[in-house]
CSV table of C-alpha atoms and ligand atoms in Angstrom, one decimal:
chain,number,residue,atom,x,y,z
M,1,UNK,CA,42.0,-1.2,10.8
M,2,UNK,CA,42.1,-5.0,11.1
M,3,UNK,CA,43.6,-6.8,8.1
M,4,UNK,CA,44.8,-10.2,7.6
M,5,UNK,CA,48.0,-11.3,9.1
M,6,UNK,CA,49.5,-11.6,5.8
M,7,UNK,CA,49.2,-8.1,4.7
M,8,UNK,CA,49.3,-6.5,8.4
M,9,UNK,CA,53.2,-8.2,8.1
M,10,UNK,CA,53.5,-7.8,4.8
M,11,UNK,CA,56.7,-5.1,4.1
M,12,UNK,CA,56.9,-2.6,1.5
M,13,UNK,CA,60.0,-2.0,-0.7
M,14,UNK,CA,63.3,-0.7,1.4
M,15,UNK,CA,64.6,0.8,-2.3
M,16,UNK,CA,61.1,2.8,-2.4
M,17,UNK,CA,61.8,4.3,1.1
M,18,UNK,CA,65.0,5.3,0.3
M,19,UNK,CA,64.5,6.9,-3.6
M,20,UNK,CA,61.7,8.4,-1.1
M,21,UNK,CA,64.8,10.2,0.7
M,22,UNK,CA,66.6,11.1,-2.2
M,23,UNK,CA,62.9,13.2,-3.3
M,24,UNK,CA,62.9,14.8,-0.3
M,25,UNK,CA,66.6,16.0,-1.0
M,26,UNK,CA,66.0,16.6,-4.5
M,27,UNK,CA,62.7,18.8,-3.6
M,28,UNK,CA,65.2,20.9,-1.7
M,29,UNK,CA,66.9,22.0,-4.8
M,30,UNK,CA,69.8,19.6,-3.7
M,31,UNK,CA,71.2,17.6,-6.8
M,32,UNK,CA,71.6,13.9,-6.1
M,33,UNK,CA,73.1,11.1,-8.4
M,34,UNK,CA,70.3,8.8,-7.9
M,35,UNK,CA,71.7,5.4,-8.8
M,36,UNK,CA,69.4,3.6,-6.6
M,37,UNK,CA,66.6,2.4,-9.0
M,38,UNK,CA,66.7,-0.8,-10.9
M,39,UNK,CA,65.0,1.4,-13.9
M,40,UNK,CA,66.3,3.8,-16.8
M,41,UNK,CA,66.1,7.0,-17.7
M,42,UNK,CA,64.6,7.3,-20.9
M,43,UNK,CA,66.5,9.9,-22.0
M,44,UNK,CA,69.3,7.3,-22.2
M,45,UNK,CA,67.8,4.2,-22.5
M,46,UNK,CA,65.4,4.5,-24.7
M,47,UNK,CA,63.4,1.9,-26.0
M,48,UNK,CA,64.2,0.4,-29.6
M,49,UNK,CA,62.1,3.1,-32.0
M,50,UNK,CA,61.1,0.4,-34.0
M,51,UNK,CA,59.1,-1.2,-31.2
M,52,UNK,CA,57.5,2.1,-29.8
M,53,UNK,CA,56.2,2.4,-34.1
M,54,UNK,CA,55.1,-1.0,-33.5
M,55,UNK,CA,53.1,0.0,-30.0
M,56,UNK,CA,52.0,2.9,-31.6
M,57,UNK,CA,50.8,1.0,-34.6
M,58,UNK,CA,48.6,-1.5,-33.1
M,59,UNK,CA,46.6,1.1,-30.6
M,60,UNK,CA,45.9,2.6,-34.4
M,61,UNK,CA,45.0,-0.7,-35.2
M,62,UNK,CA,42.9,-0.7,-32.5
M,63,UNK,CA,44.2,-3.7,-30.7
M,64,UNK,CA,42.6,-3.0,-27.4
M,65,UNK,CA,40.4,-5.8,-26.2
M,66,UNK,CA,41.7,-8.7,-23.8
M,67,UNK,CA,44.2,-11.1,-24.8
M,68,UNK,CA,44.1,-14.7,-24.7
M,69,UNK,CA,44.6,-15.2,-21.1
M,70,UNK,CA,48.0,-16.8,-21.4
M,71,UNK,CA,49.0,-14.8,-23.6
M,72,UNK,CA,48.4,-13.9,-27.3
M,73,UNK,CA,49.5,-16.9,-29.4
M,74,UNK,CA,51.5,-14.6,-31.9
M,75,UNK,CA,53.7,-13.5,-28.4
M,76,UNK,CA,53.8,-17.2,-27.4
M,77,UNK,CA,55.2,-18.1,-30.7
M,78,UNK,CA,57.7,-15.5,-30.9
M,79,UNK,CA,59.3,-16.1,-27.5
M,80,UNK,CA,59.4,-20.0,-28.4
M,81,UNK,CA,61.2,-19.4,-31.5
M,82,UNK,CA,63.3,-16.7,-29.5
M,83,UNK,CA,64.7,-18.5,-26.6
M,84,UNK,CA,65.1,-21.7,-29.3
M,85,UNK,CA,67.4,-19.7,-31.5
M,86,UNK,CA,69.2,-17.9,-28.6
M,87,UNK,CA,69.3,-20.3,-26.1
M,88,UNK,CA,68.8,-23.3,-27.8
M,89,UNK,CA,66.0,-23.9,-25.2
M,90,UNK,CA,63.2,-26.4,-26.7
M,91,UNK,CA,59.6,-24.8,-25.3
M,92,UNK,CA,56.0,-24.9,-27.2
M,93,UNK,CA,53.9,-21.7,-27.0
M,94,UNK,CA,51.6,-23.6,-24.6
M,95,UNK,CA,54.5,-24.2,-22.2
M,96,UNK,CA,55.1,-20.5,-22.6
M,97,UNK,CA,53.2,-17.7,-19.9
M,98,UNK,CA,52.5,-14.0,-20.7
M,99,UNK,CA,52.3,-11.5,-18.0
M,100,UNK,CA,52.4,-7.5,-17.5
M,101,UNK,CA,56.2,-7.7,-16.7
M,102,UNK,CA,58.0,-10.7,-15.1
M,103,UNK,CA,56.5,-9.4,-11.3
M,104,UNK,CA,52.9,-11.6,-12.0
M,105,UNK,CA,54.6,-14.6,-13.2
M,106,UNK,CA,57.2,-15.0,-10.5
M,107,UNK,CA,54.2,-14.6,-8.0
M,108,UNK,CA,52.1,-17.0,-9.5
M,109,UNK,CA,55.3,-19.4,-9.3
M,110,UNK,CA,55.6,-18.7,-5.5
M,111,UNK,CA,51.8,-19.7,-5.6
M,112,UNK,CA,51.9,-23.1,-7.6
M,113,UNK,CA,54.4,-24.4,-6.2
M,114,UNK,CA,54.6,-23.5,-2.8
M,115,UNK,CA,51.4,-24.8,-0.1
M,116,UNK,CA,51.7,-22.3,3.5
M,117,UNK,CA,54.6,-23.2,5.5
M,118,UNK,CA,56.6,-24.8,2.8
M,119,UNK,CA,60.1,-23.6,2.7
M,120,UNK,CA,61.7,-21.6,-0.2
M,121,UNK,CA,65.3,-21.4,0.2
M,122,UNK,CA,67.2,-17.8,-1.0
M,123,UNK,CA,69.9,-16.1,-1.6
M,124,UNK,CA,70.4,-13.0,0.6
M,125,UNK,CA,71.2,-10.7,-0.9
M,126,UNK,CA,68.5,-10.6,-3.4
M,127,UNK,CA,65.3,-9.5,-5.1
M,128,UNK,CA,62.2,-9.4,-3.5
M,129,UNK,CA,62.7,-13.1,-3.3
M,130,UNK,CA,61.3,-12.7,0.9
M,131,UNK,CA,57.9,-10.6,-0.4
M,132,UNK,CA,56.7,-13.2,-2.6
M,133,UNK,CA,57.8,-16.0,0.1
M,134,UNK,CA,55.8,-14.0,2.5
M,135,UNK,CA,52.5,-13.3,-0.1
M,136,UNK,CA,52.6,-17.7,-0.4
M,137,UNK,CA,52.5,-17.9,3.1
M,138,UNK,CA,55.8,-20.0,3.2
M,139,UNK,CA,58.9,-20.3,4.9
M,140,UNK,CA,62.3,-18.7,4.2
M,141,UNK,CA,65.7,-19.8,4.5
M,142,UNK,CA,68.0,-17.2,3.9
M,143,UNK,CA,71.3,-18.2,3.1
M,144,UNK,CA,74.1,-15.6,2.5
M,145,UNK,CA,76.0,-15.3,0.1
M,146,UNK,CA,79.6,-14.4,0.6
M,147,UNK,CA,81.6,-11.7,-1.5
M,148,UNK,CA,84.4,-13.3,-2.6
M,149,UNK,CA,82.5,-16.1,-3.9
M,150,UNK,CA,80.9,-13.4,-5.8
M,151,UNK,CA,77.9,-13.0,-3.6
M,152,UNK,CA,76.6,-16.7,-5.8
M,153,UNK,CA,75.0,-19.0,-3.5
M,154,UNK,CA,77.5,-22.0,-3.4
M,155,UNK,CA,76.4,-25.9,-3.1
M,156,UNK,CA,77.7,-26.3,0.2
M,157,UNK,CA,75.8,-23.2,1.6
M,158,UNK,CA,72.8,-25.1,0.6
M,159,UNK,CA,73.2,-28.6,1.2
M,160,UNK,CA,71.5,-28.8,4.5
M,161,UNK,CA,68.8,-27.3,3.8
M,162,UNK,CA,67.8,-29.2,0.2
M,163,UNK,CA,65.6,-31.9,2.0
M,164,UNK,CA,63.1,-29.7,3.6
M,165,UNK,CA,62.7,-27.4,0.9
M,166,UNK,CA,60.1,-26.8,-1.3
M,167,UNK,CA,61.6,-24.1,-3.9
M,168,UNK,CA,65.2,-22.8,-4.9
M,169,UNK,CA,64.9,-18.9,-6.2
M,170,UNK,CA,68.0,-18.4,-8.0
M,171,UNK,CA,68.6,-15.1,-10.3
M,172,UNK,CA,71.7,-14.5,-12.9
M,173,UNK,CA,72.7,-12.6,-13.7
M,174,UNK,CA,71.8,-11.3,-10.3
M,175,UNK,CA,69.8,-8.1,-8.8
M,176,UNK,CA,71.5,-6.8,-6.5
M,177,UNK,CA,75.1,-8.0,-7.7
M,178,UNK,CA,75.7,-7.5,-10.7
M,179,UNK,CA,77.6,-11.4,-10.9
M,180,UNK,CA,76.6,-14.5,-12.5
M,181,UNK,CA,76.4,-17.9,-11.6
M,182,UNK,CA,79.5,-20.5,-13.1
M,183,UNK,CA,78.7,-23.6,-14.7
M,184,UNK,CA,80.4,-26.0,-12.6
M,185,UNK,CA,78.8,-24.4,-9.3
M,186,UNK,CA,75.1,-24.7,-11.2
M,187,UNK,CA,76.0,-28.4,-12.5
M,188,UNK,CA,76.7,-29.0,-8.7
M,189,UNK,CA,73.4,-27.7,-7.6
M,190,UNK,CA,71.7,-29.3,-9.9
M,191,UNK,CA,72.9,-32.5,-10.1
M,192,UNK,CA,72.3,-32.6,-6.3
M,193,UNK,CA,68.5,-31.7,-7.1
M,194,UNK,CA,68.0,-33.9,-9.5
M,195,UNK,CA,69.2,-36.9,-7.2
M,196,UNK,CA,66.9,-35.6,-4.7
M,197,UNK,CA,64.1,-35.4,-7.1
M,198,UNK,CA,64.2,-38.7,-8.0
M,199,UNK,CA,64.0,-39.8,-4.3
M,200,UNK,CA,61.0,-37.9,-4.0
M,201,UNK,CA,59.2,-39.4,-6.9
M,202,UNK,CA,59.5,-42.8,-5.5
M,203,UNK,CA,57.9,-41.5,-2.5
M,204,UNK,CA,55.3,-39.1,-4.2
M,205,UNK,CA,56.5,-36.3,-2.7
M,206,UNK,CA,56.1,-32.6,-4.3
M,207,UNK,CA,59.5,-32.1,-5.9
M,208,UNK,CA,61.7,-29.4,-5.0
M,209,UNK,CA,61.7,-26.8,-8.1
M,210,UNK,CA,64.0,-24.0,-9.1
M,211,UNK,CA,62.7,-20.5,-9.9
M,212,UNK,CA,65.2,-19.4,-12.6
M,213,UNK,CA,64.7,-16.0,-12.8
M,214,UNK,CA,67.3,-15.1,-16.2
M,215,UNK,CA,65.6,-11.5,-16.9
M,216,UNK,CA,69.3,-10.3,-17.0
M,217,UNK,CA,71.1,-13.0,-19.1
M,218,UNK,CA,71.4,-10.9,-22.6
M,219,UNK,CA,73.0,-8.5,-20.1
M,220,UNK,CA,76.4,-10.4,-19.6
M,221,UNK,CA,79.5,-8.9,-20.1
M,222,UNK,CA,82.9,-9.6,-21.3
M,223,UNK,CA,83.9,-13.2,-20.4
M,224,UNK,CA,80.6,-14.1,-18.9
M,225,UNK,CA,78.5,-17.2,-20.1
M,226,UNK,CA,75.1,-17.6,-19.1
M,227,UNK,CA,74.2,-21.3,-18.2
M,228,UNK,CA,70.5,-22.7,-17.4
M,229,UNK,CA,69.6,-25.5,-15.7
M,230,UNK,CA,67.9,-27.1,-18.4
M,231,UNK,CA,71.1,-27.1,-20.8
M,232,UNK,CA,73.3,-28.2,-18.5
M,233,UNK,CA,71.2,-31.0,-16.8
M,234,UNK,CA,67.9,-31.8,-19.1
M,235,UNK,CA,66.7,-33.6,-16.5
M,236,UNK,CA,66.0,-30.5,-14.7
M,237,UNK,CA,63.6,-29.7,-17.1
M,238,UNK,CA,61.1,-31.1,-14.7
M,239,UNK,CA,61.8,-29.0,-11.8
M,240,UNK,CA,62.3,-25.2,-13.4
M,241,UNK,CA,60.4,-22.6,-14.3
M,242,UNK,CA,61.9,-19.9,-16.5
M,243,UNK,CA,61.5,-16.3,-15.5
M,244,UNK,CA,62.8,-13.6,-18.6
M,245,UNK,CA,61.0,-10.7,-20.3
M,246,UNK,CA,61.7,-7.3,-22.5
M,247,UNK,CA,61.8,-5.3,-19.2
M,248,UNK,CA,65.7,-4.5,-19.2
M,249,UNK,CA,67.0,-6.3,-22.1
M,250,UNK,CA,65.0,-3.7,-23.8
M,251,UNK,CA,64.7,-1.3,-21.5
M,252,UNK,CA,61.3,-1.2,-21.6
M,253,UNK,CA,60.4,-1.5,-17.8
M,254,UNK,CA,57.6,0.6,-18.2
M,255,UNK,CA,55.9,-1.6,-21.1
M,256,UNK,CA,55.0,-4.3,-18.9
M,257,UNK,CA,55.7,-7.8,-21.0
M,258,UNK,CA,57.1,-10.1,-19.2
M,259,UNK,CA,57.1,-14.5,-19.6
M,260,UNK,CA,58.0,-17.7,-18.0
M,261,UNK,CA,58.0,-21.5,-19.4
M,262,UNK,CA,58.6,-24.6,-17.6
M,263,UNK,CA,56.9,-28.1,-17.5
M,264,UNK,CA,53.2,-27.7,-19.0
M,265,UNK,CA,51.6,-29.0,-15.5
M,266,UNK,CA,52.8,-26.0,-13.6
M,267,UNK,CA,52.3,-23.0,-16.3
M,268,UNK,CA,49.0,-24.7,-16.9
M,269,UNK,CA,48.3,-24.0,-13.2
M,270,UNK,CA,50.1,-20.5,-13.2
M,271,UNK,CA,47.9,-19.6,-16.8
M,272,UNK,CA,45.0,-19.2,-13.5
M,273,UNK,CA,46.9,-16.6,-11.3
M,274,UNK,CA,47.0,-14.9,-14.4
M,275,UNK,CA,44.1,-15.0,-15.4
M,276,UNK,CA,42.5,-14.0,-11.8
M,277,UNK,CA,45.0,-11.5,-10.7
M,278,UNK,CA,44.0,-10.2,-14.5
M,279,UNK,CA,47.5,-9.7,-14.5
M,280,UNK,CA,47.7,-9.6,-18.4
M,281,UNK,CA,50.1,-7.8,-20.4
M,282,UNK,CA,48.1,-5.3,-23.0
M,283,UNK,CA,47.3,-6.9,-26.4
M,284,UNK,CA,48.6,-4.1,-28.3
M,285,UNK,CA,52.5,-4.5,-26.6
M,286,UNK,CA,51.5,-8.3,-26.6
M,287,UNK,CA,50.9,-7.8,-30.5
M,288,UNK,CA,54.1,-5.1,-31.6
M,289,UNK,CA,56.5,-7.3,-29.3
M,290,UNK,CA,55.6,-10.1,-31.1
M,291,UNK,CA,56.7,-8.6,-34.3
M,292,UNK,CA,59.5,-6.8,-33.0
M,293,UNK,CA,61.3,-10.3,-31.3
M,294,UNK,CA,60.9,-11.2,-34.9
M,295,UNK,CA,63.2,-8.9,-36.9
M,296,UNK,CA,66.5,-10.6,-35.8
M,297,UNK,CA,69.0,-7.5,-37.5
M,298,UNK,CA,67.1,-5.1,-35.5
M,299,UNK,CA,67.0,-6.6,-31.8
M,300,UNK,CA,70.7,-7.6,-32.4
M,301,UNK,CA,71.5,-4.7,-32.9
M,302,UNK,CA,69.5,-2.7,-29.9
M,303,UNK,CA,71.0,-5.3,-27.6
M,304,UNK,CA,74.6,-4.9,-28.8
M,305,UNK,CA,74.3,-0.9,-28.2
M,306,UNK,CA,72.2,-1.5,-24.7
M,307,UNK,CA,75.0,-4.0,-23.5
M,308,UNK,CA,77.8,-1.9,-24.7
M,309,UNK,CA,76.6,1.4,-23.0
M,310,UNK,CA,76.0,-0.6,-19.5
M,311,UNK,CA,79.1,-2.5,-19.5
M,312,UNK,CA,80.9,0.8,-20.5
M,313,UNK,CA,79.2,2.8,-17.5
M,314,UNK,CA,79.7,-0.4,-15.1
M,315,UNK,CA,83.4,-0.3,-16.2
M,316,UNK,CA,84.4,3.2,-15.8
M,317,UNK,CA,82.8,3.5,-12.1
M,318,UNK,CA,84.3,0.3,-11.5
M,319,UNK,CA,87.5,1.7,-12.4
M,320,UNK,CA,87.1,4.9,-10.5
M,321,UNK,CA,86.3,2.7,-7.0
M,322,UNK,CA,89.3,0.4,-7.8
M,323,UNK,CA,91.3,3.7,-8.3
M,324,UNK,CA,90.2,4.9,-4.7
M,325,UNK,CA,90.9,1.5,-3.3
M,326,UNK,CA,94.4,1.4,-4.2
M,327,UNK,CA,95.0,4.9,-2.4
M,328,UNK,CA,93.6,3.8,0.6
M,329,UNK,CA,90.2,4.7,1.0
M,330,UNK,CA,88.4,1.6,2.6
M,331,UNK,CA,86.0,1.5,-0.6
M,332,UNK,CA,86.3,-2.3,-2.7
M,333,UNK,CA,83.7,-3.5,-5.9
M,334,UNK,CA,83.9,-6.6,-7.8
M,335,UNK,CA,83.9,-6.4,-11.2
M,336,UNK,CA,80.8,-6.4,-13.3
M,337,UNK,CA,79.7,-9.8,-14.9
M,338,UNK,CA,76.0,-8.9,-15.9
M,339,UNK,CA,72.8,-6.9,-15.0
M,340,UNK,CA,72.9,-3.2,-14.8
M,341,UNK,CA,74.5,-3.0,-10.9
M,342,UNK,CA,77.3,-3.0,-9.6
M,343,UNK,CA,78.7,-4.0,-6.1
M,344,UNK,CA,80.6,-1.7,-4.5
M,345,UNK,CA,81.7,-1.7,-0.3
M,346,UNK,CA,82.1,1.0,2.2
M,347,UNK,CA,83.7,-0.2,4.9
M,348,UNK,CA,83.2,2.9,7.0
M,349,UNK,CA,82.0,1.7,10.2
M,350,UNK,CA,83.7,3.8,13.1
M,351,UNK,CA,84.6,6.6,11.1
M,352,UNK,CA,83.9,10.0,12.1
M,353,UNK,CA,82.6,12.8,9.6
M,354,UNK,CA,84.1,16.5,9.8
M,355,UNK,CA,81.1,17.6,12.4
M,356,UNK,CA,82.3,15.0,14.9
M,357,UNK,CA,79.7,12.6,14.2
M,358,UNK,CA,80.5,8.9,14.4
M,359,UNK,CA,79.1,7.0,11.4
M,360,UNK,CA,78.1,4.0,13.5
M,361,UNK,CA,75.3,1.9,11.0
M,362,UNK,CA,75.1,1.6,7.5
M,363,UNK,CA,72.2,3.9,7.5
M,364,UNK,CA,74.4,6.4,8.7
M,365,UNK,CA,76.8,5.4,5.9
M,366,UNK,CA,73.8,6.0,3.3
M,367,UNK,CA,73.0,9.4,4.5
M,368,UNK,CA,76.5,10.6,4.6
M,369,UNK,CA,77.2,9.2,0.9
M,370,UNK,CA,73.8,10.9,-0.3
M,371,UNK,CA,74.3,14.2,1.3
M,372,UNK,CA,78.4,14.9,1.4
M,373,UNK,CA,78.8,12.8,-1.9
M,374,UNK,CA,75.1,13.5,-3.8
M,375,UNK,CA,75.2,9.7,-4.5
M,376,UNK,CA,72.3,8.0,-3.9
M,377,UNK,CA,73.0,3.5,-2.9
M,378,UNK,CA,70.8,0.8,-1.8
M,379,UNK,CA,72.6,-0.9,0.9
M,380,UNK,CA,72.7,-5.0,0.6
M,381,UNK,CA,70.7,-5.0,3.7
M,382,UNK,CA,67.6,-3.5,1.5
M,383,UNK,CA,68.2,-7.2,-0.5
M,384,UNK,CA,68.0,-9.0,3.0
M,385,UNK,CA,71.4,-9.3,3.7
M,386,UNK,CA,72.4,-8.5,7.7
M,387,UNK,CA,71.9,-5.1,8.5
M,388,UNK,CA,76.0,-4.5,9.2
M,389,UNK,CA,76.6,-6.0,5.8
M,390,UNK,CA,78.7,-2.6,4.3
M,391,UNK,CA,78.4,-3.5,0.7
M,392,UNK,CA,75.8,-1.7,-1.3
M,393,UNK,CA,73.9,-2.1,-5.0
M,394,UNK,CA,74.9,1.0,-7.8
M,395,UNK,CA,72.8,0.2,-10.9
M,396,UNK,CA,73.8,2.5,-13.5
M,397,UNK,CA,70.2,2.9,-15.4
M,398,UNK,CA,70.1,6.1,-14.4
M,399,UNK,CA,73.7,7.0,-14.9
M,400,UNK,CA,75.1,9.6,-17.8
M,401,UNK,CA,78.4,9.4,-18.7
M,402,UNK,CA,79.3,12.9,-18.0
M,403,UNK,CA,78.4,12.0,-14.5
M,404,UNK,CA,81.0,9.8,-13.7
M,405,UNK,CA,83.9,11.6,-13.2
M,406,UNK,CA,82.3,14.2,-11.3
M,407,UNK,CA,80.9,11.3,-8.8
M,408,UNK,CA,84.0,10.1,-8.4
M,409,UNK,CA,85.8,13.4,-7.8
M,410,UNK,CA,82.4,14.3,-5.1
M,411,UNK,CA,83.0,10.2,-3.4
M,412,UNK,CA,87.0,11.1,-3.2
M,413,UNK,CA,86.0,14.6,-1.5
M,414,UNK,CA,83.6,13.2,1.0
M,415,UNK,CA,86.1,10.1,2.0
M,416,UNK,CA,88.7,12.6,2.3
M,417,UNK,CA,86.6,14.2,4.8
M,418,UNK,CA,86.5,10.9,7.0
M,419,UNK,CA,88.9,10.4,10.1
O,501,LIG,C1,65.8,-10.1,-10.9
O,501,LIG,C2,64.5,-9.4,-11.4
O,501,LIG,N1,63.5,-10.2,-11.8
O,501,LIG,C3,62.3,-9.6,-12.2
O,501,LIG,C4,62.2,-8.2,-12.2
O,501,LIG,C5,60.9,-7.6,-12.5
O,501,LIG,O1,60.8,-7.3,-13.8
O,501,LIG,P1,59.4,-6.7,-14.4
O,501,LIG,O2,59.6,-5.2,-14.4
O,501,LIG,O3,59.3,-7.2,-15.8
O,501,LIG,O4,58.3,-7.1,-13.6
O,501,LIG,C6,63.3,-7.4,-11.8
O,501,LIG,C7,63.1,-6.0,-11.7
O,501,LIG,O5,63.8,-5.2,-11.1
O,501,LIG,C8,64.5,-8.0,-11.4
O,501,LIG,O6,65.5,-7.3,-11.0
């Protein structure tokens, strides 16, 4: 059937196909530690109770008809005395943009920004950053990112491309790394957009803008700042669009509110896409987060308990790879700065498993891990980066303590195994 070129080359998630693979296995009866999905399991991260009352509540209420298409002003409010009091960021409910999740409103910045065959410069690896290039019709440039840098895109890396490009997608704490951006690497990039910025307004030129997509920044760990643009260079406040929401802070992927804010021109342009795509998050979640972003002692103290129990999982597996490292398996991770994955590399090109078999691609890699290990990984290459690259995403959403120390004991096993 004939579609348009657009969706005929339009690609579906890599992760999908390969949590696909680990069903398949699973329907077998075989037991796989399936640390592939950036989600939660309920049964350990569940949502704060006092917002699920608060759901529940307003469906009794019967809050069920549309919302204000950019979101209900209650929301709006909330989130603008929110990100004032945590971040110290200064945004009006009407520079502030509801969606169902953080998905619609990253689209609809890809789609007010960008015109077909503008460029969009991104990391590799990262999220979806090449779908919703592709869905605008645009151009990528791909730049990757290095690990001992931290897999952060650097400056430098950028530099040559800043002129012909139309829009910067940057993430941190980042999906798929689990790292965060430093502030005098951002104050680089910034300061270098500004400057070309200002060159284009005397020309009347579209400015370049930055996609900050923060969703993760309440997740940071240990000695890990978040920066923004905006704080550290208020003149970017021109140029970026914020990208944040409930969906992992609160674990609440599944409850679909998500927001953005940025200079009233574009979310006033974005409020459309919205409203079109119908992409609105329910009035009744609208309504109950609302409330719930408002009881301070309460969310402080969900988000101290989330963040502990990720960074304590992140830790310990971190640990357990380091420990593996230093007896000489060809296994390496970086340690865990934010976000609920960590990086972790197998370097097992040219090894050969007990049967003889030469484990010659990373796929192969994959399918060894998930069948002589049970551990289910998205390889980098599933975030864009080259299909050799031997470093893989473990997000740990999924991930019950008791678990550890038995995948650890299965990955040593199955390494062991290797020649
Ligand atoms: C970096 C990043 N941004 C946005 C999202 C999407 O969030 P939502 O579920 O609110 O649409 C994700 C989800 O995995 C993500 O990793």
């Amino acid at each position: 059937m004939k579609v348009s070129e657009m969706a005929e080359s339009l690609l579906g998630s890599h992760i999908q196909r390969i949590s696909n693979e680990i069903s398949d296995l699973q329907k077998q009866g075989k037991k796989i530690y399936n640390f592939t999905v950036g989600d939660f399991d309920p049964k350990i991260f569940p949502i704060p109770e006092l917002l699920k009352e608060k759901i529940i509540q307003c469906y009794r209420d019967d809050i069920t008809n549309y919302p204000r298409i950019n979101g209900t002003p209650e929301l709006r409010e909330s989130v603008s005395r929110f990100i004032k009091h945590r971040e110290h960021l200064d945004y009006s409910p009407e520079d502030i943009l509801i969606g169902c999740g953080a998905r619609p409103i990253i689209y609809a910045i890809f789609q007010t920004v960008l015109n077909p065959g503008d460029k969009v410069i991104l990391p590799v690896p990262s999220w979806n950053n090449n779908h919703y290039t592709h869905l605008a019709r645009a151009g990528r440039i791909e730049v990757e990112t290095l690990p001992e840098e931290n897999f952060m895109l650097r400056i430098e890396q950028i530099e040559p491309f800043i002129k012909e490009a139309s829009l910067l997608a940057l993430c941190s704490p980042q999906n798929p790394t689990g790292t965060a951006f430093g502030e005098q690497d951002l104050i680089k990039i910034f300061t270098r957009i500004v400057e070309e910025n200002k060159m284009r307004m005397n020309k009347g030129i579209k400015p370049l803008y930055v996609m900050y997509d923060q969703i993760y920044w309440m997740l940071s760990y240990g000695a890990t700042t978040h920066f923004n643009p905006v704080t550290l260079i208020p003149e970017m406040r021109d140029y970026t669009i914020f990208v944040d929401g409930i969906s992992k802070v609160l674990a609440s992927t599944g409850i679909r509110v998500g927001w953005g804010f940025g200079p009233s021109g574009v979310i006033d342009k974005m409020k459309s896409f919205i409203s079109h795509m119908g992409a609105f998050a329910p009035k009744a979640e609208q309504i109950a987060v609302a409330e719930y972003l408002n009881e301070t002692n309460e969310v402080n103290k969900y988000i101290e308990w989330i963040k502990a129990t990720i960074n304590s999982k992140l830790l310990k597996i971190y640990n357990g790879i380091t420990a593996l490292k230093s007896k000489g398996y060809k296994v390496d991770s970086i340690a865990p700065q934010g976000a609920i994955y960590l990086t972790v590399q197998f370097d097992l090109h040219g090894f050969k498993t007990p049967s003889g078999k030469a484990l010659n691609s990373t796929g192969d890699i994959t399918t060894y891990l998930m069948n002589e290990a049970q551990l289910g990984l998205v390889p980098f290459y599933a975030f864009g980066s080259n299909q050799e690259s031997t470093w893989y995403r473990l997000s740990v959403g999924t991930c019950r303590d008791d678990d550890i120390p038995v995948v650890m004991e299965k990955l040593e096993a199955a390494l062991s195994k290797l020649s």
